[in-house]
Amino acid sequence: MSDDADDVMGVIAQQIEARFQMPLADLRRAVAAAPHASKDATVVVKWYGMLAEAQEVLEKAEDALVAALDSAPGDVLDDPVMALAHQVNAAVAVRDGRAMVVRHYTDPNSVGRRGPGAWRGTEAALRRSPALQTAAVPSAAPTPSVPVRGATR
């Protein structure tokens, strides 16, 4: 893993450990032994595993791109090199999306994770009137037809 990847994965692992008050390896073993004991722990372990897989895919795609760039002649990038660059971009998007999911499940205060009634403010907002007054658009008087140059009737 690159240093940046180690840092990102390490920070997320620390967040998980802080949330569940145990080392990640112990949490994984606990979830494997009793997957129904804690829904939150099971989901976080699952998504962290998927995040680690996405990180591996990203690293392989980056390695392939670097190798292709090292062997590419000149400054012009051909289609296969560009395809590798697109694979790296897609792998980054997948990794970042999975990291967001893990962070969501490790934050007990994230939207939708605050227990029953977490959406009460949203319901109240839905019952209020719109911020802007809305009214039907007045019907406009018919506009005279103007011929378009070059058009046939």
PDB file of C-alpha atoms in Angstrom:
ATOM      1  CA  MET A   1       0.000   0.000   0.000  1.00  0.00           C
ATOM      2  CA  SER A   2       1.130   3.540  -0.619  1.00  0.00           C
ATOM      3  CA  ASP A   3       1.702   5.840   2.342  1.00  0.00           C
ATOM      4  CA  ASP A   4      -1.470   7.804   1.533  1.00  0.00           C
ATOM      5  CA  ALA A   5      -3.520   4.612   1.361  1.00  0.00           C
ATOM      6  CA  ASP A   6      -2.015   3.454   4.674  1.00  0.00           C
ATOM      7  CA  ASP A   7      -3.000   6.793   6.184  1.00  0.00           C
ATOM      8  CA  VAL A   8      -6.587   6.669   4.875  1.00  0.00           C
ATOM      9  CA  MET A   9      -7.126   3.056   5.867  1.00  0.00           C
ATOM     10  CA  GLY A  10      -5.443   3.701   9.219  1.00  0.00           C
ATOM     11  CA  VAL A  11      -7.666   6.687   9.978  1.00  0.00           C
ATOM     12  CA  ILE A  12     -10.791   4.712   9.131  1.00  0.00           C
ATOM     13  CA  ALA A  13      -9.586   1.770  11.219  1.00  0.00           C
ATOM     14  CA  GLN A  14      -9.029   4.174  14.139  1.00  0.00           C
ATOM     15  CA  GLN A  15     -12.557   5.524  13.724  1.00  0.00           C
ATOM     16  CA  ILE A  16     -13.941   1.989  13.825  1.00  0.00           C
ATOM     17  CA  GLU A  17     -11.858   1.106  16.881  1.00  0.00           C
ATOM     18  CA  ALA A  18     -12.975   4.277  18.668  1.00  0.00           C
ATOM     19  CA  ARG A  19     -16.630   3.599  17.843  1.00  0.00           C
ATOM     20  CA  PHE A  20     -16.580  -0.010  19.073  1.00  0.00           C
ATOM     21  CA  GLN A  21     -13.892   0.387  21.760  1.00  0.00           C
ATOM     22  CA  MET A  22     -11.776  -2.539  20.546  1.00  0.00           C
ATOM     23  CA  PRO A  23      -9.037  -3.245  18.003  1.00  0.00           C
ATOM     24  CA  LEU A  24     -10.294  -3.910  14.483  1.00  0.00           C
ATOM     25  CA  ALA A  25      -8.899  -7.455  14.444  1.00  0.00           C
ATOM     26  CA  ASP A  26     -10.824  -8.254  17.639  1.00  0.00           C
ATOM     27  CA  LEU A  27     -13.988  -6.706  16.209  1.00  0.00           C
ATOM     28  CA  ARG A  28     -13.662  -8.853  13.086  1.00  0.00           C
ATOM     29  CA  ARG A  29     -13.303 -11.996  15.195  1.00  0.00           C
ATOM     30  CA  ALA A  30     -16.277 -11.001  17.352  1.00  0.00           C
ATOM     31  CA  VAL A  31     -18.453 -10.419  14.293  1.00  0.00           C
ATOM     32  CA  ALA A  32     -17.347 -13.728  12.772  1.00  0.00           C
ATOM     33  CA  ALA A  33     -18.222 -15.524  16.013  1.00  0.00           C
ATOM     34  CA  ALA A  34     -21.579 -13.783  16.559  1.00  0.00           C
ATOM     35  CA  PRO A  35     -22.729 -11.868  13.468  1.00  0.00           C
ATOM     36  CA  HIS A  36     -26.165 -11.111  14.929  1.00  0.00           C
ATOM     37  CA  ALA A  37     -24.891  -9.722  18.236  1.00  0.00           C
ATOM     38  CA  SER A  38     -24.469  -6.200  16.859  1.00  0.00           C
ATOM     39  CA  LYS A  39     -25.958  -5.130  13.562  1.00  0.00           C
ATOM     40  CA  ASP A  40     -23.770  -2.007  13.507  1.00  0.00           C
ATOM     41  CA  ALA A  41     -20.561  -3.978  14.071  1.00  0.00           C
ATOM     42  CA  THR A  42     -21.480  -6.534  11.426  1.00  0.00           C
ATOM     43  CA  VAL A  43     -22.253  -3.839   8.856  1.00  0.00           C
ATOM     44  CA  VAL A  44     -19.067  -1.885   9.610  1.00  0.00           C
ATOM     45  CA  VAL A  45     -16.881  -4.995   9.373  1.00  0.00           C
ATOM     46  CA  LYS A  46     -18.549  -5.952   6.082  1.00  0.00           C
ATOM     47  CA  TRP A  47     -18.067  -2.487   4.567  1.00  0.00           C
ATOM     48  CA  TYR A  48     -14.514  -2.167   5.881  1.00  0.00           C
ATOM     49  CA  GLY A  49     -13.698  -5.451   4.128  1.00  0.00           C
ATOM     50  CA  MET A  50     -15.244  -4.130   0.928  1.00  0.00           C
ATOM     51  CA  LEU A  51     -13.249  -0.918   1.381  1.00  0.00           C
ATOM     52  CA  ALA A  52     -10.014  -2.880   1.760  1.00  0.00           C
ATOM     53  CA  GLU A  53     -10.836  -4.813  -1.435  1.00  0.00           C
ATOM     54  CA  ALA A  54     -11.518  -1.569  -3.282  1.00  0.00           C
ATOM     55  CA  GLN A  55      -8.191  -0.183  -2.046  1.00  0.00           C
ATOM     56  CA  GLU A  56      -6.385  -3.251  -3.422  1.00  0.00           C
ATOM     57  CA  VAL A  57      -8.105  -2.859  -6.798  1.00  0.00           C
ATOM     58  CA  LEU A  58      -7.139   0.814  -6.846  1.00  0.00           C
ATOM     59  CA  GLU A  59      -3.507   0.040  -6.079  1.00  0.00           C
ATOM     60  CA  LYS A  60      -3.333  -2.556  -8.870  1.00  0.00           C
ATOM     61  CA  ALA A  61      -4.914  -0.099 -11.320  1.00  0.00           C
ATOM     62  CA  GLU A  62      -2.459   2.611 -10.265  1.00  0.00           C
ATOM     63  CA  ASP A  63       0.481   0.231 -10.685  1.00  0.00           C
ATOM     64  CA  ALA A  64      -0.702  -0.736 -14.168  1.00  0.00           C
ATOM     65  CA  LEU A  65      -1.119   2.925 -15.126  1.00  0.00           C
ATOM     66  CA  VAL A  66       2.339   3.870 -13.840  1.00  0.00           C
ATOM     67  CA  ALA A  67       3.883   0.980 -15.780  1.00  0.00           C
ATOM     68  CA  ALA A  68       2.042   2.029 -18.944  1.00  0.00           C
ATOM     69  CA  LEU A  69       3.090   5.664 -18.489  1.00  0.00           C
ATOM     70  CA  ASP A  70       6.717   4.633 -17.975  1.00  0.00           C
ATOM     71  CA  SER A  71       6.708   2.683 -21.229  1.00  0.00           C
ATOM     72  CA  ALA A  72       4.651   5.203 -23.250  1.00  0.00           C
ATOM     73  CA  PRO A  73       6.704   6.964 -25.903  1.00  0.00           C
ATOM     74  CA  GLY A  74       6.542  10.759 -25.881  1.00  0.00           C
ATOM     75  CA  ASP A  75       3.901  13.008 -24.404  1.00  0.00           C
ATOM     76  CA  VAL A  76       0.922  11.591 -26.297  1.00  0.00           C
ATOM     77  CA  LEU A  77      -1.163   9.050 -24.410  1.00  0.00           C
ATOM     78  CA  ASP A  78      -2.743   6.305 -26.469  1.00  0.00           C
ATOM     79  CA  ASP A  79      -6.146   4.731 -25.897  1.00  0.00           C
ATOM     80  CA  PRO A  80      -4.935   1.825 -23.717  1.00  0.00           C
ATOM     81  CA  VAL A  81      -3.167   4.253 -21.349  1.00  0.00           C
ATOM     82  CA  MET A  82      -6.251   6.454 -21.202  1.00  0.00           C
ATOM     83  CA  ALA A  83      -8.367   3.369 -20.474  1.00  0.00           C
ATOM     84  CA  LEU A  84      -6.063   2.587 -17.536  1.00  0.00           C
ATOM     85  CA  ALA A  85      -6.447   6.175 -16.306  1.00  0.00           C
ATOM     86  CA  HIS A  86     -10.227   5.771 -16.440  1.00  0.00           C
ATOM     87  CA  GLN A  87      -9.927   2.513 -14.474  1.00  0.00           C
ATOM     88  CA  VAL A  88      -7.956   4.365 -11.801  1.00  0.00           C
ATOM     89  CA  ASN A  89     -10.634   7.084 -11.654  1.00  0.00           C
ATOM     90  CA  ALA A  90     -13.386   4.482 -11.325  1.00  0.00           C
ATOM     91  CA  ALA A  91     -11.446   2.617  -8.625  1.00  0.00           C
ATOM     92  CA  VAL A  92     -10.976   5.868  -6.690  1.00  0.00           C
ATOM     93  CA  ALA A  93     -14.717   6.551  -6.880  1.00  0.00           C
ATOM     94  CA  VAL A  94     -15.564   3.060  -5.603  1.00  0.00           C
ATOM     95  CA  ARG A  95     -13.009   3.286  -2.788  1.00  0.00           C
ATOM     96  CA  ASP A  96     -14.183   6.746  -1.742  1.00  0.00           C
ATOM     97  CA  GLY A  97     -17.831   5.674  -1.816  1.00  0.00           C
ATOM     98  CA  ARG A  98     -17.120   2.703   0.403  1.00  0.00           C
ATOM     99  CA  ALA A  99     -15.105   4.880   2.769  1.00  0.00           C
ATOM    100  CA  MET A 100     -18.104   7.207   3.045  1.00  0.00           C
ATOM    101  CA  VAL A 101     -20.355   4.272   3.938  1.00  0.00           C
ATOM    102  CA  VAL A 102     -17.936   3.088   6.643  1.00  0.00           C
ATOM    103  CA  ARG A 103     -17.722   6.604   8.054  1.00  0.00           C
ATOM    104  CA  HIS A 104     -21.521   6.847   8.019  1.00  0.00           C
ATOM    105  CA  TYR A 105     -21.870   3.649  10.038  1.00  0.00           C
ATOM    106  CA  THR A 106     -19.141   4.625  12.505  1.00  0.00           C
ATOM    107  CA  ASP A 107     -20.757   7.996  13.253  1.00  0.00           C
ATOM    108  CA  PRO A 108     -23.741   7.468  15.543  1.00  0.00           C
ATOM    109  CA  ASN A 109     -24.840  11.067  14.870  1.00  0.00           C
ATOM    110  CA  SER A 110     -24.969  10.813  11.089  1.00  0.00           C
ATOM    111  CA  VAL A 111     -28.312  11.447   9.442  1.00  0.00           C
ATOM    112  CA  GLY A 112     -30.669   8.528   9.888  1.00  0.00           C
ATOM    113  CA  ARG A 113     -28.540   6.972  12.633  1.00  0.00           C
ATOM    114  CA  ARG A 114     -29.853   8.899  15.633  1.00  0.00           C
ATOM    115  CA  GLY A 115     -32.480   6.358  16.561  1.00  0.00           C
ATOM    116  CA  PRO A 116     -36.254   6.699  16.514  1.00  0.00           C
ATOM    117  CA  GLY A 117     -37.427  10.158  15.702  1.00  0.00           C
ATOM    118  CA  ALA A 118     -34.213  11.134  13.918  1.00  0.00           C
ATOM    119  CA  TRP A 119     -36.245  12.479  11.047  1.00  0.00           C
ATOM    120  CA  ARG A 120     -38.742  14.479  13.143  1.00  0.00           C
ATOM    121  CA  GLY A 121     -37.278  17.759  11.973  1.00  0.00           C
ATOM    122  CA  THR A 122     -37.670  16.631   8.403  1.00  0.00           C
ATOM    123  CA  GLU A 123     -41.314  15.695   8.964  1.00  0.00           C
ATOM    124  CA  ALA A 124     -42.016  19.100  10.494  1.00  0.00           C
ATOM    125  CA  ALA A 125     -40.384  20.780   7.523  1.00  0.00           C
ATOM    126  CA  LEU A 126     -42.581  18.799   5.169  1.00  0.00           C
ATOM    127  CA  ARG A 127     -45.725  20.004   6.971  1.00  0.00           C
ATOM    128  CA  ARG A 128     -44.765  23.668   6.687  1.00  0.00           C
ATOM    129  CA  SER A 129     -45.752  25.733   3.709  1.00  0.00           C
ATOM    130  CA  PRO A 130     -43.236  26.165   0.896  1.00  0.00           C
ATOM    131  CA  ALA A 131     -40.538  28.777   1.349  1.00  0.00           C
ATOM    132  CA  LEU A 132     -41.700  30.501  -1.812  1.00  0.00           C
ATOM    133  CA  GLN A 133     -45.337  31.170  -2.487  1.00  0.00           C
ATOM    134  CA  THR A 134     -46.409  29.276  -5.518  1.00  0.00           C
ATOM    135  CA  ALA A 135     -49.310  29.995  -7.779  1.00  0.00           C
ATOM    136  CA  ALA A 136     -50.491  28.804 -11.119  1.00  0.00           C
ATOM    137  CA  VAL A 137     -48.782  30.482 -14.020  1.00  0.00           C
ATOM    138  CA  PRO A 138     -51.180  32.924 -15.631  1.00  0.00           C
ATOM    139  CA  SER A 139     -52.073  31.915 -19.132  1.00  0.00           C
ATOM    140  CA  ALA A 140     -50.388  34.163 -21.614  1.00  0.00           C
ATOM    141  CA  ALA A 141     -52.281  35.777 -24.421  1.00  0.00           C
ATOM    142  CA  PRO A 142     -51.685  33.997 -27.690  1.00  0.00           C
ATOM    143  CA  THR A 143     -48.721  35.499 -29.459  1.00  0.00           C
ATOM    144  CA  PRO A 144     -48.988  36.279 -33.129  1.00  0.00           C
ATOM    145  CA  SER A 145     -47.291  33.784 -35.360  1.00  0.00           C
ATOM    146  CA  VAL A 146     -44.092  35.064 -36.868  1.00  0.00           C
ATOM    147  CA  PRO A 147     -42.828  33.292 -39.962  1.00  0.00           C
ATOM    148  CA  VAL A 148     -39.348  31.845 -39.729  1.00  0.00           C
ATOM    149  CA  ARG A 149     -37.032  32.662 -42.576  1.00  0.00           C
ATOM    150  CA  GLY A 150     -36.571  29.735 -44.883  1.00  0.00           C
ATOM    151  CA  ALA A 151     -39.422  27.749 -43.383  1.00  0.00           C
ATOM    152  CA  THR A 152     -42.183  26.385 -45.536  1.00  0.00           C
ATOM    153  CA  ARG A 153     -45.756  26.360 -44.511  1.00  0.00           C
TER     154      ARG A 153
END
